[in-house]
């Protein structure tokens, strides 16, 4: 696991750190954390018992949330790096929101194994990034997804 590293979500400004999926300040949330792994991105997560769909299997909404937050976190990592920064260097990273989320559930996901999401990031516009994600339960790919993430508009918190 990569818990000793600084994740991009650890660097989000306080007003943007409340997401149920990845917000470090949301006590009830999942606390997903996204890192670089070479040129790809990685999020590790172990579902809790309350995240089951039926006994022994993970609820698909948790998997969707995992891919969603991994996608926006990966986009933030990519733009932060493009801007000359890395998590932990003191620069506040950009924050993204989801414009599109697509998932293909390939196999039922068993409850009792850690999950790893590996992402591939592609810039498609100066403010828009596409992240292809694969969720692995042990060594088996159980979900493939794609997130289109856009830089959070400045007006987002003013609404």
PDB file of C-alpha atoms in Angstrom:
ATOM      1  CA  UNK A   1       0.000   0.000   0.000  1.00  0.00           C
ATOM      2  CA  UNK A   2       1.035   3.603  -0.532  1.00  0.00           C
ATOM      3  CA  UNK A   3      -0.356   5.227   2.614  1.00  0.00           C
ATOM      4  CA  UNK A   4       2.988   6.757   3.679  1.00  0.00           C
ATOM      5  CA  UNK A   5       3.083   9.014   0.597  1.00  0.00           C
ATOM      6  CA  UNK A   6       1.393  12.378   0.257  1.00  0.00           C
ATOM      7  CA  UNK A   7      -1.726  11.987  -1.870  1.00  0.00           C
ATOM      8  CA  UNK A   8      -3.086  14.767  -4.048  1.00  0.00           C
ATOM      9  CA  UNK A   9      -6.216  14.826  -1.844  1.00  0.00           C
ATOM     10  CA  UNK A  10      -4.010  15.602   1.193  1.00  0.00           C
ATOM     11  CA  UNK A  11      -3.171  18.901  -0.500  1.00  0.00           C
ATOM     12  CA  UNK A  12      -6.670  20.117  -1.430  1.00  0.00           C
ATOM     13  CA  UNK A  13      -7.632  23.428   0.162  1.00  0.00           C
ATOM     14  CA  UNK A  14      -9.964  23.014   3.153  1.00  0.00           C
ATOM     15  CA  UNK A  15     -13.030  24.341   1.333  1.00  0.00           C
ATOM     16  CA  UNK A  16     -12.555  21.560  -1.267  1.00  0.00           C
ATOM     17  CA  UNK A  17     -11.682  18.700   1.112  1.00  0.00           C
ATOM     18  CA  UNK A  18     -15.217  17.567   2.029  1.00  0.00           C
ATOM     19  CA  UNK A  19     -16.037  15.110  -0.760  1.00  0.00           C
ATOM     20  CA  UNK A  20     -17.662  11.930   0.563  1.00  0.00           C
ATOM     21  CA  UNK A  21     -15.290   9.882  -1.595  1.00  0.00           C
ATOM     22  CA  UNK A  22     -11.939  11.612  -1.218  1.00  0.00           C
ATOM     23  CA  UNK A  23     -12.358  14.465   1.249  1.00  0.00           C
ATOM     24  CA  UNK A  24      -9.929  14.219   4.134  1.00  0.00           C
ATOM     25  CA  UNK A  25     -12.197  16.424   6.276  1.00  0.00           C
ATOM     26  CA  UNK A  26     -15.338  14.311   5.826  1.00  0.00           C
ATOM     27  CA  UNK A  27     -15.246  12.008   8.841  1.00  0.00           C
ATOM     28  CA  UNK A  28     -17.937   9.721   7.389  1.00  0.00           C
ATOM     29  CA  UNK A  29     -16.334   9.497   3.936  1.00  0.00           C
ATOM     30  CA  UNK A  30     -14.194   6.894   2.203  1.00  0.00           C
ATOM     31  CA  UNK A  31     -10.937   8.938   2.249  1.00  0.00           C
ATOM     32  CA  UNK A  32      -9.716   7.708  -1.147  1.00  0.00           C
ATOM     33  CA  UNK A  33      -6.088   8.778  -1.771  1.00  0.00           C
ATOM     34  CA  UNK A  34      -4.464   9.016  -5.201  1.00  0.00           C
ATOM     35  CA  UNK A  35      -0.737   8.885  -5.996  1.00  0.00           C
ATOM     36  CA  UNK A  36       1.604   8.630  -8.943  1.00  0.00           C
ATOM     37  CA  UNK A  37       2.861   5.161  -9.780  1.00  0.00           C
ATOM     38  CA  UNK A  38       5.357   5.873 -12.529  1.00  0.00           C
ATOM     39  CA  UNK A  39       3.365   7.534 -15.321  1.00  0.00           C
ATOM     40  CA  UNK A  40       0.088   6.030 -14.100  1.00  0.00           C
ATOM     41  CA  UNK A  41      -1.979   6.855 -11.038  1.00  0.00           C
ATOM     42  CA  UNK A  42      -2.989   4.576  -8.183  1.00  0.00           C
ATOM     43  CA  UNK A  43      -5.619   4.491  -5.455  1.00  0.00           C
ATOM     44  CA  UNK A  44      -5.822   1.659  -2.909  1.00  0.00           C
ATOM     45  CA  UNK A  45      -8.943   0.977  -0.874  1.00  0.00           C
ATOM     46  CA  UNK A  46     -10.350  -1.755   1.325  1.00  0.00           C
ATOM     47  CA  UNK A  47     -14.165  -1.800   1.326  1.00  0.00           C
ATOM     48  CA  UNK A  48     -15.839  -1.983   4.716  1.00  0.00           C
ATOM     49  CA  UNK A  49     -18.534  -4.439   5.687  1.00  0.00           C
ATOM     50  CA  UNK A  50     -21.238  -1.776   5.275  1.00  0.00           C
ATOM     51  CA  UNK A  51     -20.252  -1.386   1.603  1.00  0.00           C
ATOM     52  CA  UNK A  52     -21.828  -4.665   0.584  1.00  0.00           C
ATOM     53  CA  UNK A  53     -24.505  -5.176  -2.059  1.00  0.00           C
ATOM     54  CA  UNK A  54     -25.240  -8.706  -0.895  1.00  0.00           C
ATOM     55  CA  UNK A  55     -23.169 -10.727   1.576  1.00  0.00           C
ATOM     56  CA  UNK A  56     -19.683 -11.204   0.174  1.00  0.00           C
ATOM     57  CA  UNK A  57     -19.844  -8.589  -2.607  1.00  0.00           C
ATOM     58  CA  UNK A  58     -19.136  -4.851  -2.864  1.00  0.00           C
ATOM     59  CA  UNK A  59     -21.949  -2.437  -3.713  1.00  0.00           C
ATOM     60  CA  UNK A  60     -21.475  -0.993  -7.210  1.00  0.00           C
ATOM     61  CA  UNK A  61     -22.007   2.569  -5.993  1.00  0.00           C
ATOM     62  CA  UNK A  62     -18.842   2.318  -3.896  1.00  0.00           C
ATOM     63  CA  UNK A  63     -16.951   1.157  -6.985  1.00  0.00           C
ATOM     64  CA  UNK A  64     -18.400   4.071  -8.983  1.00  0.00           C
ATOM     65  CA  UNK A  65     -17.348   6.495  -6.257  1.00  0.00           C
ATOM     66  CA  UNK A  66     -13.864   4.972  -6.219  1.00  0.00           C
ATOM     67  CA  UNK A  67     -13.460   5.421  -9.993  1.00  0.00           C
ATOM     68  CA  UNK A  68     -14.981   8.918  -9.867  1.00  0.00           C
ATOM     69  CA  UNK A  69     -12.650  10.230  -7.160  1.00  0.00           C
ATOM     70  CA  UNK A  70      -9.666   8.421  -8.657  1.00  0.00           C
ATOM     71  CA  UNK A  71     -10.427  10.186 -11.943  1.00  0.00           C
ATOM     72  CA  UNK A  72     -10.648  13.671 -10.503  1.00  0.00           C
ATOM     73  CA  UNK A  73      -7.610  13.049  -8.291  1.00  0.00           C
ATOM     74  CA  UNK A  74      -5.629  11.757 -11.264  1.00  0.00           C
ATOM     75  CA  UNK A  75      -6.538  14.827 -13.316  1.00  0.00           C
ATOM     76  CA  UNK A  76      -5.412  17.032 -10.423  1.00  0.00           C
ATOM     77  CA  UNK A  77      -2.105  15.133 -10.234  1.00  0.00           C
ATOM     78  CA  UNK A  78      -1.560  15.519 -13.980  1.00  0.00           C
ATOM     79  CA  UNK A  79      -2.286  19.243 -14.127  1.00  0.00           C
ATOM     80  CA  UNK A  80      -0.292  19.850 -10.938  1.00  0.00           C
ATOM     81  CA  UNK A  81       2.697  18.080 -12.549  1.00  0.00           C
ATOM     82  CA  UNK A  82       2.182  19.972 -15.826  1.00  0.00           C
ATOM     83  CA  UNK A  83       2.332  23.182 -13.757  1.00  0.00           C
ATOM     84  CA  UNK A  84       5.709  22.067 -12.326  1.00  0.00           C
ATOM     85  CA  UNK A  85       4.537  20.728  -8.974  1.00  0.00           C
ATOM     86  CA  UNK A  86       4.218  17.457  -7.060  1.00  0.00           C
ATOM     87  CA  UNK A  87       2.245  16.630  -3.902  1.00  0.00           C
ATOM     88  CA  UNK A  88       4.159  17.808  -0.862  1.00  0.00           C
ATOM     89  CA  UNK A  89       5.993  20.713  -2.511  1.00  0.00           C
ATOM     90  CA  UNK A  90       3.755  23.323  -0.848  1.00  0.00           C
ATOM     91  CA  UNK A  91       1.827  24.413  -3.945  1.00  0.00           C
ATOM     92  CA  UNK A  92      -1.936  24.073  -3.790  1.00  0.00           C
ATOM     93  CA  UNK A  93      -3.129  21.671  -6.489  1.00  0.00           C
ATOM     94  CA  UNK A  94      -5.989  22.331  -8.879  1.00  0.00           C
ATOM     95  CA  UNK A  95      -9.388  20.844  -7.993  1.00  0.00           C
ATOM     96  CA  UNK A  96     -11.518  19.023 -10.540  1.00  0.00           C
ATOM     97  CA  UNK A  97     -15.170  18.027 -10.836  1.00  0.00           C
ATOM     98  CA  UNK A  98     -16.640  15.214 -12.897  1.00  0.00           C
ATOM     99  CA  UNK A  99     -18.134  16.025 -16.292  1.00  0.00           C
ATOM    100  CA  UNK A 100     -18.651  12.407 -17.323  1.00  0.00           C
ATOM    101  CA  UNK A 101     -18.399   9.021 -15.625  1.00  0.00           C
ATOM    102  CA  UNK A 102     -18.665   5.713 -17.476  1.00  0.00           C
ATOM    103  CA  UNK A 103     -18.257   2.266 -15.906  1.00  0.00           C
ATOM    104  CA  UNK A 104     -18.250  -1.294 -17.146  1.00  0.00           C
ATOM    105  CA  UNK A 105     -18.672  -3.825 -14.362  1.00  0.00           C
ATOM    106  CA  UNK A 106     -16.772  -6.883 -15.579  1.00  0.00           C
ATOM    107  CA  UNK A 107     -17.160  -9.254 -12.625  1.00  0.00           C
ATOM    108  CA  UNK A 108     -18.750  -9.225  -9.193  1.00  0.00           C
ATOM    109  CA  UNK A 109     -16.302  -7.705  -6.718  1.00  0.00           C
ATOM    110  CA  UNK A 110     -15.720  -9.754  -3.609  1.00  0.00           C
ATOM    111  CA  UNK A 111     -15.895  -7.940  -0.298  1.00  0.00           C
ATOM    112  CA  UNK A 112     -12.852  -9.412   1.413  1.00  0.00           C
ATOM    113  CA  UNK A 113      -9.977  -8.194  -0.779  1.00  0.00           C
ATOM    114  CA  UNK A 114      -8.246  -4.824  -1.144  1.00  0.00           C
ATOM    115  CA  UNK A 115      -9.027  -2.873  -4.289  1.00  0.00           C
ATOM    116  CA  UNK A 116      -6.488  -1.048  -6.445  1.00  0.00           C
ATOM    117  CA  UNK A 117      -7.356   1.450  -9.155  1.00  0.00           C
ATOM    118  CA  UNK A 118      -4.766   2.123 -11.837  1.00  0.00           C
ATOM    119  CA  UNK A 119      -5.344   5.176 -14.007  1.00  0.00           C
ATOM    120  CA  UNK A 120      -4.040   6.443 -17.316  1.00  0.00           C
ATOM    121  CA  UNK A 121      -4.394  10.195 -17.801  1.00  0.00           C
ATOM    122  CA  UNK A 122      -4.814  12.060 -21.074  1.00  0.00           C
ATOM    123  CA  UNK A 123      -5.163  15.820 -21.523  1.00  0.00           C
ATOM    124  CA  UNK A 124      -7.974  16.624 -23.937  1.00  0.00           C
ATOM    125  CA  UNK A 125      -8.245  20.398 -23.357  1.00  0.00           C
ATOM    126  CA  UNK A 126      -6.402  22.869 -21.096  1.00  0.00           C
ATOM    127  CA  UNK A 127      -9.193  22.536 -18.504  1.00  0.00           C
ATOM    128  CA  UNK A 128     -10.405  19.018 -19.306  1.00  0.00           C
ATOM    129  CA  UNK A 129      -8.715  15.658 -18.719  1.00  0.00           C
ATOM    130  CA  UNK A 130      -9.727  12.067 -19.445  1.00  0.00           C
ATOM    131  CA  UNK A 131      -8.756   9.273 -17.071  1.00  0.00           C
ATOM    132  CA  UNK A 132      -9.117   5.613 -17.964  1.00  0.00           C
ATOM    133  CA  UNK A 133      -9.301   3.508 -14.828  1.00  0.00           C
ATOM    134  CA  UNK A 134      -9.105  -0.185 -14.071  1.00  0.00           C
ATOM    135  CA  UNK A 135     -10.182  -1.510 -10.680  1.00  0.00           C
ATOM    136  CA  UNK A 136      -8.454  -4.666  -9.516  1.00  0.00           C
ATOM    137  CA  UNK A 137      -9.590  -7.000  -6.746  1.00  0.00           C
ATOM    138  CA  UNK A 138      -6.371  -8.859  -6.011  1.00  0.00           C
ATOM    139  CA  UNK A 139      -4.967  -9.377  -9.527  1.00  0.00           C
ATOM    140  CA  UNK A 140      -8.325  -9.537 -11.328  1.00  0.00           C
ATOM    141  CA  UNK A 141      -9.751  -6.538 -13.206  1.00  0.00           C
ATOM    142  CA  UNK A 142     -13.363  -6.175 -12.054  1.00  0.00           C
ATOM    143  CA  UNK A 143     -14.286  -2.704 -13.341  1.00  0.00           C
ATOM    144  CA  UNK A 144     -13.138  -0.523 -16.226  1.00  0.00           C
ATOM    145  CA  UNK A 145     -14.111   3.101 -16.242  1.00  0.00           C
ATOM    146  CA  UNK A 146     -13.547   6.471 -17.799  1.00  0.00           C
ATOM    147  CA  UNK A 147     -13.823   9.859 -16.153  1.00  0.00           C
ATOM    148  CA  UNK A 148     -13.797  13.197 -17.934  1.00  0.00           C
ATOM    149  CA  UNK A 149     -12.806  15.748 -15.311  1.00  0.00           C
ATOM    150  CA  UNK A 150     -12.870  19.529 -15.648  1.00  0.00           C
ATOM    151  CA  UNK A 151     -11.126  22.171 -13.591  1.00  0.00           C
ATOM    152  CA  UNK A 152     -13.555  23.309 -10.900  1.00  0.00           C
ATOM    153  CA  UNK A 153     -14.983  26.700 -11.874  1.00  0.00           C
ATOM    154  CA  UNK A 154     -14.164  29.571  -9.504  1.00  0.00           C
ATOM    155  CA  UNK A 155     -17.891  30.132  -9.039  1.00  0.00           C
ATOM    156  CA  UNK A 156     -18.438  26.571  -7.743  1.00  0.00           C
ATOM    157  CA  UNK A 157     -18.591  27.465  -4.034  1.00  0.00           C
ATOM    158  CA  UNK A 158     -20.428  30.742  -4.656  1.00  0.00           C
ATOM    159  CA  UNK A 159     -23.621  29.084  -5.893  1.00  0.00           C
TER     160      UNK A 159
END
